[in-house]
mmCIF file of N, CA and C in Angstrom:
data_model
loop_
_atom_site.group_PDB
_atom_site.id
_atom_site.type_symbol
_atom_site.label_atom_id
_atom_site.label_comp_id
_atom_site.label_asym_id
_atom_site.label_seq_id
_atom_site.Cartn_x
_atom_site.Cartn_y
_atom_site.Cartn_z
ATOM 1 N N MET O 1 -27.298 11.655 -13.272
ATOM 2 C CA MET O 1 -26.536 12.480 -12.368
ATOM 3 C C MET O 1 -26.883 13.937 -12.608
ATOM 4 N N SER O 2 -26.976 14.700 -11.573
ATOM 5 C CA SER O 2 -27.292 16.114 -11.709
ATOM 6 C C SER O 2 -26.062 16.893 -12.151
ATOM 7 N N GLY O 3 -26.146 18.190 -12.188
ATOM 8 C CA GLY O 3 -25.058 19.049 -12.617
ATOM 9 C C GLY O 3 -23.899 19.081 -11.644
ATOM 10 N N ALA O 4 -24.063 18.534 -10.448
ATOM 11 C CA ALA O 4 -22.991 18.529 -9.461
ATOM 12 C C ALA O 4 -21.897 17.553 -9.882
ATOM 13 N N THR O 5 -20.660 17.929 -9.670
ATOM 14 C CA THR O 5 -19.529 17.089 -10.019
ATOM 15 C C THR O 5 -19.063 16.337 -8.780
ATOM 16 N N THR O 6 -18.888 15.039 -8.915
ATOM 17 C CA THR O 6 -18.370 14.233 -7.823
ATOM 18 C C THR O 6 -16.853 14.278 -7.882
ATOM 19 N N ARG O 7 -16.240 14.639 -6.774
ATOM 20 C CA ARG O 7 -14.785 14.726 -6.739
ATOM 21 C C ARG O 7 -14.228 13.341 -6.436
ATOM 22 N N LEU O 8 -13.402 12.844 -7.350
ATOM 23 C CA LEU O 8 -12.798 11.536 -7.179
ATOM 24 C C LEU O 8 -11.486 11.655 -6.421
ATOM 25 N N ARG O 9 -11.215 10.667 -5.607
ATOM 26 C CA ARG O 9 -9.950 10.635 -4.876
ATOM 27 C C ARG O 9 -8.840 10.229 -5.836
ATOM 28 N N PRO O 10 -7.641 10.718 -5.628
ATOM 29 C CA PRO O 10 -6.518 10.274 -6.471
ATOM 30 C C PRO O 10 -6.310 8.764 -6.338
ATOM 31 N N VAL O 11 -5.881 8.156 -7.421
ATOM 32 C CA VAL O 11 -5.607 6.722 -7.454
ATOM 33 C C VAL O 11 -4.119 6.544 -7.722
ATOM 34 N N ARG O 12 -3.485 5.657 -6.976
ATOM 35 C CA ARG O 12 -2.065 5.373 -7.191
ATOM 36 C C ARG O 12 -1.908 4.045 -7.914
ATOM 37 N N LEU O 13 -1.021 4.061 -8.906
ATOM 38 C CA LEU O 13 -0.739 2.867 -9.698
ATOM 39 C C LEU O 13 0.738 2.526 -9.609
ATOM 40 N N ARG O 14 1.012 1.244 -9.513
ATOM 41 C CA ARG O 14 2.388 0.766 -9.594
ATOM 42 C C ARG O 14 2.658 0.406 -11.055
ATOM 43 N N LEU O 15 3.831 0.789 -11.522
ATOM 44 C CA LEU O 15 4.235 0.502 -12.892
ATOM 45 C C LEU O 15 5.579 -0.210 -12.896
ATOM 46 N N ARG O 16 5.764 -1.072 -13.866
ATOM 47 C CA ARG O 16 7.071 -1.662 -14.159
ATOM 48 C C ARG O 16 7.390 -1.203 -15.572
ATOM 49 N N VAL O 17 8.423 -0.391 -15.715
ATOM 50 C CA VAL O 17 8.704 0.286 -16.978
ATOM 51 C C VAL O 17 9.926 -0.320 -17.666
ATOM 52 N N ALA O 18 9.812 -0.518 -18.967
ATOM 53 C CA ALA O 18 10.925 -0.961 -19.798
ATOM 54 C C ALA O 18 11.265 0.182 -20.756
ATOM 55 N N PRO O 19 12.249 1.016 -20.394
ATOM 56 C CA PRO O 19 12.643 2.113 -21.283
ATOM 57 C C PRO O 19 13.513 1.600 -22.434
ATOM 58 N N GLY O 20 13.577 2.363 -23.507
ATOM 59 C CA GLY O 20 14.407 1.988 -24.647
ATOM 60 C C GLY O 20 13.861 0.797 -25.417
ATOM 61 N N ALA O 21 12.557 0.547 -25.314
ATOM 62 C CA ALA O 21 11.922 -0.581 -26.004
ATOM 63 C C ALA O 21 11.744 -0.262 -27.496
ATOM 64 N N ALA O 22 11.409 -1.279 -28.249
ATOM 65 C CA ALA O 22 11.192 -1.098 -29.687
ATOM 66 C C ALA O 22 9.952 -0.254 -29.969
ATOM 67 N N SER O 23 8.972 -0.306 -29.048
ATOM 68 C CA SER O 23 7.745 0.462 -29.232
ATOM 69 C C SER O 23 7.233 0.934 -27.873
ATOM 70 N N THR O 24 6.302 1.864 -27.914
ATOM 71 C CA THR O 24 5.706 2.416 -26.697
ATOM 72 C C THR O 24 4.307 1.840 -26.550
ATOM 73 N N ALA O 25 4.043 1.207 -25.386
ATOM 74 C CA ALA O 25 2.741 0.562 -25.215
ATOM 75 C C ALA O 25 2.501 0.170 -23.761
ATOM 76 N N ILE O 26 1.227 0.022 -23.425
ATOM 77 C CA ILE O 26 0.825 -0.631 -22.189
ATOM 78 C C ILE O 26 0.840 -2.120 -22.520
ATOM 79 N N VAL O 27 1.601 -2.917 -21.785
ATOM 80 C CA VAL O 27 1.746 -4.330 -22.104
ATOM 81 C C VAL O 27 0.686 -5.160 -21.400
ATOM 82 N N GLY O 28 0.424 -4.865 -20.125
ATOM 83 C CA GLY O 28 -0.537 -5.628 -19.339
ATOM 84 C C GLY O 28 -0.079 -5.676 -17.900
ATOM 85 N N ARG O 29 -0.612 -6.618 -17.161
ATOM 86 C CA ARG O 29 -0.286 -6.753 -15.739
ATOM 87 C C ARG O 29 1.093 -7.380 -15.558
ATOM 88 N N HIS O 30 1.760 -6.942 -14.499
ATOM 89 C CA HIS O 30 3.038 -7.502 -14.073
ATOM 90 C C HIS O 30 2.946 -7.604 -12.551
ATOM 91 N N GLY O 31 2.386 -8.705 -12.056
ATOM 92 C CA GLY O 31 2.104 -8.827 -10.626
ATOM 93 C C GLY O 31 1.028 -7.823 -10.241
ATOM 94 N N ASP O 32 1.311 -6.983 -9.247
ATOM 95 C CA ASP O 32 0.337 -5.963 -8.847
ATOM 96 C C ASP O 32 0.566 -4.641 -9.572
ATOM 97 N N ALA O 33 1.489 -4.652 -10.530
ATOM 98 C CA ALA O 33 1.810 -3.437 -11.290
ATOM 99 C C ALA O 33 1.332 -3.590 -12.731
ATOM 100 N N TRP O 34 1.437 -2.490 -13.480
ATOM 101 C CA TRP O 34 1.180 -2.502 -14.917
ATOM 102 C C TRP O 34 2.516 -2.421 -15.626
ATOM 103 N N LYS O 35 2.728 -3.289 -16.608
ATOM 104 C CA LYS O 35 3.951 -3.281 -17.403
ATOM 105 C C LYS O 35 3.779 -2.279 -18.538
ATOM 106 N N VAL O 36 4.755 -1.378 -18.655
ATOM 107 C CA VAL O 36 4.712 -0.318 -19.661
ATOM 108 C C VAL O 36 6.045 -0.317 -20.405
ATOM 109 N N ARG O 37 5.984 -0.228 -21.732
ATOM 110 C CA ARG O 37 7.191 -0.074 -22.554
ATOM 111 C C ARG O 37 7.199 1.320 -23.145
ATOM 112 N N VAL O 38 8.368 1.944 -23.150
ATOM 113 C CA VAL O 38 8.516 3.219 -23.851
ATOM 114 C C VAL O 38 9.771 3.146 -24.711
ATOM 115 N N ALA O 39 9.694 3.693 -25.901
ATOM 116 C CA ALA O 39 10.826 3.687 -26.825
ATOM 117 C C ALA O 39 11.914 4.669 -26.391
ATOM 118 N N THR O 40 11.549 5.650 -25.615
ATOM 119 C CA THR O 40 12.481 6.676 -25.166
ATOM 120 C C THR O 40 13.517 6.090 -24.211
ATOM 121 N N ALA O 41 14.768 6.490 -24.394
ATOM 122 C CA ALA O 41 15.848 6.035 -23.509
ATOM 123 C C ALA O 41 15.740 6.748 -22.161
ATOM 124 N N PRO O 42 16.228 6.096 -21.101
ATOM 125 C CA PRO O 42 16.151 6.695 -19.757
ATOM 126 C C PRO O 42 17.232 7.748 -19.528
ATOM 127 N N GLU O 43 17.107 8.862 -20.206
ATOM 128 C CA GLU O 43 18.083 9.950 -20.099
ATOM 129 C C GLU O 43 17.408 11.228 -19.635
ATOM 130 N N ARG O 44 17.897 11.791 -18.537
ATOM 131 C CA ARG O 44 17.407 13.082 -18.020
ATOM 132 C C ARG O 44 15.889 13.161 -17.898
ATOM 133 N N GLY O 45 15.269 12.065 -17.482
ATOM 134 C CA GLY O 45 13.830 12.076 -17.237
ATOM 135 C C GLY O 45 12.955 11.949 -18.464
ATOM 136 N N LYS O 46 13.565 11.751 -19.631
ATOM 137 C CA LYS O 46 12.763 11.668 -20.857
ATOM 138 C C LYS O 46 11.854 10.437 -20.877
ATOM 139 N N ALA O 47 12.354 9.304 -20.380
ATOM 140 C CA ALA O 47 11.512 8.099 -20.346
ATOM 141 C C ALA O 47 10.359 8.284 -19.361
ATOM 142 N N ASN O 48 10.611 8.931 -18.229
ATOM 143 C CA ASN O 48 9.529 9.203 -17.267
ATOM 144 C C ASN O 48 8.450 10.067 -17.909
ATOM 145 N N ALA O 49 8.864 11.097 -18.629
ATOM 146 C CA ALA O 49 7.898 11.968 -19.307
ATOM 147 C C ALA O 49 7.096 11.173 -20.331
ATOM 148 N N ALA O 50 7.760 10.257 -21.041
ATOM 149 C CA ALA O 50 7.064 9.430 -22.033
ATOM 150 C C ALA O 50 6.044 8.508 -21.366
ATOM 151 N N VAL O 51 6.398 7.960 -20.205
ATOM 152 C CA VAL O 51 5.471 7.094 -19.463
ATOM 153 C C VAL O 51 4.234 7.874 -19.043
ATOM 154 N N LEU O 52 4.444 9.052 -18.473
ATOM 155 C CA LEU O 52 3.315 9.863 -18.002
ATOM 156 C C LEU O 52 2.425 10.304 -19.164
ATOM 157 N N SER O 53 3.036 10.665 -20.282
ATOM 158 C CA SER O 53 2.257 11.050 -21.462
ATOM 159 C C SER O 53 1.463 9.871 -22.007
ATOM 160 N N LEU O 54 2.086 8.675 -22.044
ATOM 161 C CA LEU O 54 1.387 7.478 -22.516
ATOM 162 C C LEU O 54 0.183 7.180 -21.635
ATOM 163 N N LEU O 55 0.363 7.249 -20.322
ATOM 164 C CA LEU O 55 -0.759 7.001 -19.413
ATOM 165 C C LEU O 55 -1.878 8.020 -19.635
ATOM 166 N N ALA O 56 -1.526 9.290 -19.736
ATOM 167 C CA ALA O 56 -2.542 10.324 -19.944
ATOM 168 C C ALA O 56 -3.308 10.076 -21.244
ATOM 169 N N GLU O 57 -2.586 9.758 -22.299
ATOM 170 C CA GLU O 57 -3.237 9.514 -23.592
ATOM 171 C C GLU O 57 -4.108 8.264 -23.538
ATOM 172 N N THR O 58 -3.590 7.188 -22.971
ATOM 173 C CA THR O 58 -4.330 5.923 -22.885
ATOM 174 C C THR O 58 -5.590 6.064 -22.047
ATOM 175 N N LEU O 59 -5.487 6.818 -20.961
ATOM 176 C CA LEU O 59 -6.620 6.977 -20.048
ATOM 177 C C LEU O 59 -7.534 8.139 -20.425
ATOM 178 N N ALA O 60 -7.144 8.918 -21.440
ATOM 179 C CA ALA O 60 -7.933 10.065 -21.903
ATOM 180 C C ALA O 60 -8.152 11.076 -20.781
ATOM 181 N N VAL O 61 -7.047 11.403 -20.095
ATOM 182 C CA VAL O 61 -7.065 12.438 -19.058
ATOM 183 C C VAL O 61 -5.988 13.456 -19.402
ATOM 184 N N PRO O 62 -6.093 14.672 -18.879
ATOM 185 C CA PRO O 62 -5.040 15.657 -19.127
ATOM 186 C C PRO O 62 -3.709 15.178 -18.554
ATOM 187 N N ARG O 63 -2.623 15.526 -19.193
ATOM 188 C CA ARG O 63 -1.291 15.142 -18.718
ATOM 189 C C ARG O 63 -1.066 15.615 -17.279
ATOM 190 N N SER O 64 -1.659 16.752 -16.924
ATOM 191 C CA SER O 64 -1.514 17.290 -15.569
ATOM 192 C C SER O 64 -2.195 16.417 -14.514
ATOM 193 N N SER O 65 -2.998 15.449 -14.932
ATOM 194 C CA SER O 65 -3.684 14.540 -13.999
ATOM 195 C C SER O 65 -2.849 13.316 -13.649
ATOM 196 N N VAL O 66 -1.658 13.213 -14.228
ATOM 197 C CA VAL O 66 -0.785 12.062 -14.008
ATOM 198 C C VAL O 66 0.528 12.564 -13.422
ATOM 199 N N ILE O 67 0.842 12.136 -12.200
ATOM 200 C CA ILE O 67 2.019 12.633 -11.486
ATOM 201 C C ILE O 67 2.894 11.464 -11.055
ATOM 202 N N LEU O 68 4.201 11.586 -11.273
ATOM 203 C CA LEU O 68 5.141 10.587 -10.787
ATOM 204 C C LEU O 68 5.384 10.845 -9.301
ATOM 205 N N VAL O 69 5.050 9.871 -8.462
ATOM 206 C CA VAL O 69 5.192 10.010 -7.012
ATOM 207 C C VAL O 69 6.552 9.496 -6.559
ATOM 208 N N SER O 70 6.969 8.346 -7.097
ATOM 209 C CA SER O 70 8.275 7.801 -6.736
ATOM 210 C C SER O 70 8.783 6.905 -7.852
ATOM 211 N N GLY O 71 10.100 6.671 -7.828
ATOM 212 C CA GLY O 71 10.717 5.800 -8.808
ATOM 213 C C GLY O 71 11.291 6.512 -10.010
ATOM 214 N N ALA O 72 11.651 7.769 -9.873
ATOM 215 C CA ALA O 72 12.169 8.540 -11.007
ATOM 216 C C ALA O 72 13.389 7.877 -11.651
ATOM 217 N N ALA O 73 14.221 7.218 -10.869
ATOM 218 C CA ALA O 73 15.431 6.587 -11.394
ATOM 219 C C ALA O 73 15.338 5.063 -11.372
ATOM 220 N N SER O 74 14.117 4.541 -11.310
ATOM 221 C CA SER O 74 13.906 3.103 -11.185
ATOM 222 C C SER O 74 12.932 2.606 -12.243
ATOM 223 N N ARG O 75 13.009 1.319 -12.546
ATOM 224 C CA ARG O 75 12.012 0.711 -13.443
ATOM 225 C C ARG O 75 10.664 0.581 -12.756
ATOM 226 N N ASP O 76 10.690 0.481 -11.429
ATOM 227 C CA ASP O 76 9.459 0.388 -10.648
ATOM 228 C C ASP O 76 9.036 1.778 -10.216
ATOM 229 N N LYS O 77 7.861 2.190 -10.642
ATOM 230 C CA LYS O 77 7.390 3.552 -10.401
ATOM 231 C C LYS O 77 6.024 3.538 -9.732
ATOM 232 N N LEU O 78 5.733 4.620 -9.054
ATOM 233 C CA LEU O 78 4.423 4.835 -8.465
ATOM 234 C C LEU O 78 3.902 6.153 -9.017
ATOM 235 N N VAL O 79 2.742 6.104 -9.659
ATOM 236 C CA VAL O 79 2.136 7.312 -10.210
ATOM 237 C C VAL O 79 0.790 7.552 -9.560
ATOM 238 N N GLU O 80 0.390 8.809 -9.521
ATOM 239 C CA GLU O 80 -0.912 9.184 -8.969
ATOM 240 C C GLU O 80 -1.735 9.806 -10.084
ATOM 241 N N LEU O 81 -2.992 9.354 -10.190
ATOM 242 C CA LEU O 81 -3.899 9.835 -11.230
ATOM 243 C C LEU O 81 -5.133 10.451 -10.605
ATOM 244 N N THR O 82 -5.603 11.518 -11.186
ATOM 245 C CA THR O 82 -6.858 12.125 -10.765
ATOM 246 C C THR O 82 -7.802 12.179 -11.958
ATOM 247 N N GLY O 83 -9.090 12.139 -11.667
ATOM 248 C CA GLY O 83 -10.099 12.283 -12.709
ATOM 249 C C GLY O 83 -10.839 11.002 -13.059
ATOM 250 N N LEU O 84 -10.313 9.850 -12.628
ATOM 251 C CA LEU O 84 -10.966 8.562 -12.881
ATOM 252 C C LEU O 84 -10.914 7.722 -11.618
ATOM 253 N N ASP O 85 -11.865 6.798 -11.483
ATOM 254 C CA ASP O 85 -11.794 5.890 -10.337
ATOM 255 C C ASP O 85 -10.930 4.685 -10.710
ATOM 256 N N ALA O 86 -10.541 3.907 -9.721
ATOM 257 C CA ALA O 86 -9.619 2.791 -9.918
ATOM 258 C C ALA O 86 -10.165 1.752 -10.903
ATOM 259 N N GLU O 87 -11.455 1.468 -10.827
ATOM 260 C CA GLU O 87 -12.043 0.478 -11.729
ATOM 261 C C GLU O 87 -11.970 0.923 -13.184
ATOM 262 N N GLU O 88 -12.239 2.200 -13.433
ATOM 263 C CA GLU O 88 -12.186 2.713 -14.807
ATOM 264 C C GLU O 88 -10.743 2.730 -15.321
ATOM 265 N N ILE O 89 -9.808 3.072 -14.463
ATOM 266 C CA ILE O 89 -8.395 3.055 -14.859
ATOM 267 C C ILE O 89 -7.992 1.633 -15.253
ATOM 268 N N ASP O 90 -8.317 0.659 -14.415
ATOM 269 C CA ASP O 90 -7.993 -0.738 -14.729
ATOM 270 C C ASP O 90 -8.642 -1.181 -16.034
ATOM 271 N N ARG O 91 -9.873 -0.804 -16.238
ATOM 272 C CA ARG O 91 -10.604 -1.183 -17.457
ATOM 273 C C ARG O 91 -9.901 -0.613 -18.703
ATOM 274 N N ARG O 92 -9.542 0.658 -18.648
ATOM 275 C CA ARG O 92 -8.897 1.300 -19.806
ATOM 276 C C ARG O 92 -7.496 0.756 -20.058
ATOM 277 N N LEU O 93 -6.737 0.518 -18.987
ATOM 278 C CA LEU O 93 -5.389 -0.035 -19.168
ATOM 279 C C LEU O 93 -5.454 -1.469 -19.693
ATOM 280 N N ALA O 94 -6.383 -2.252 -19.186
ATOM 281 C CA ALA O 94 -6.532 -3.630 -19.656
ATOM 282 C C ALA O 94 -6.922 -3.642 -21.135
ATOM 283 N N SER O 95 -7.792 -2.747 -21.533
ATOM 284 C CA SER O 95 -8.200 -2.655 -22.927
ATOM 285 C C SER O 95 -7.008 -2.279 -23.803
ATOM 286 N N ALA O 96 -6.203 -1.349 -23.361
ATOM 287 C CA ALA O 96 -5.020 -0.936 -24.113
ATOM 288 C C ALA O 96 -4.024 -2.089 -24.208
ATOM 289 N N GLY O 97 -3.867 -2.838 -23.126
ATOM 290 C CA GLY O 97 -2.964 -3.982 -23.121
ATOM 291 C C GLY O 97 -3.389 -5.066 -24.093
ATOM 292 N N ARG O 98 -4.686 -5.314 -24.194
ATOM 293 C CA ARG O 98 -5.207 -6.316 -25.143
ATOM 294 C C ARG O 98 -4.955 -5.880 -26.580
ATOM 295 N N GLN O 99 -5.041 -4.594 -26.846
ATOM 296 C CA GLN O 99 -4.821 -4.098 -28.211
ATOM 297 C C GLN O 99 -3.370 -4.290 -28.644
ATOM 298 N N GLU O 100 -2.441 -4.293 -27.690
ATOM 299 C CA GLU O 100 -1.032 -4.423 -28.020
ATOM 300 C C GLU O 100 -0.577 -5.868 -28.122
ATOM 301 N N THR O 101 -1.396 -6.830 -27.691
ATOM 302 C CA THR O 101 -1.017 -8.233 -27.731
ATOM 303 C C THR O 101 -1.022 -8.746 -29.177
ATOM 304 N N PRO O 102 0.073 -9.376 -29.611
ATOM 305 C CA PRO O 102 0.136 -9.862 -31.011
ATOM 306 C C PRO O 102 -0.810 -11.013 -31.272
#
């Protein structure tokens, strides 16, 4: 690839979140969504912030590249990611999910 940067379109992911869990982790697929556990309790948006930070860290993208689109008060959330294509996001999340499996 030359020095030109290819601009990737934002990718939207569905999440099923379990706040107040014993540990924070990407669990794996949950239907068409990704199951995510966060130890943070769902108080004043703290669990949402923990979810977004976990995704950014797992996907190795800046936190500013992960935005909550809908579901702020719900276990079912929709997030938008920039900087990676959908296939790479799935690959990284699946890898993280396998690492968390006992």
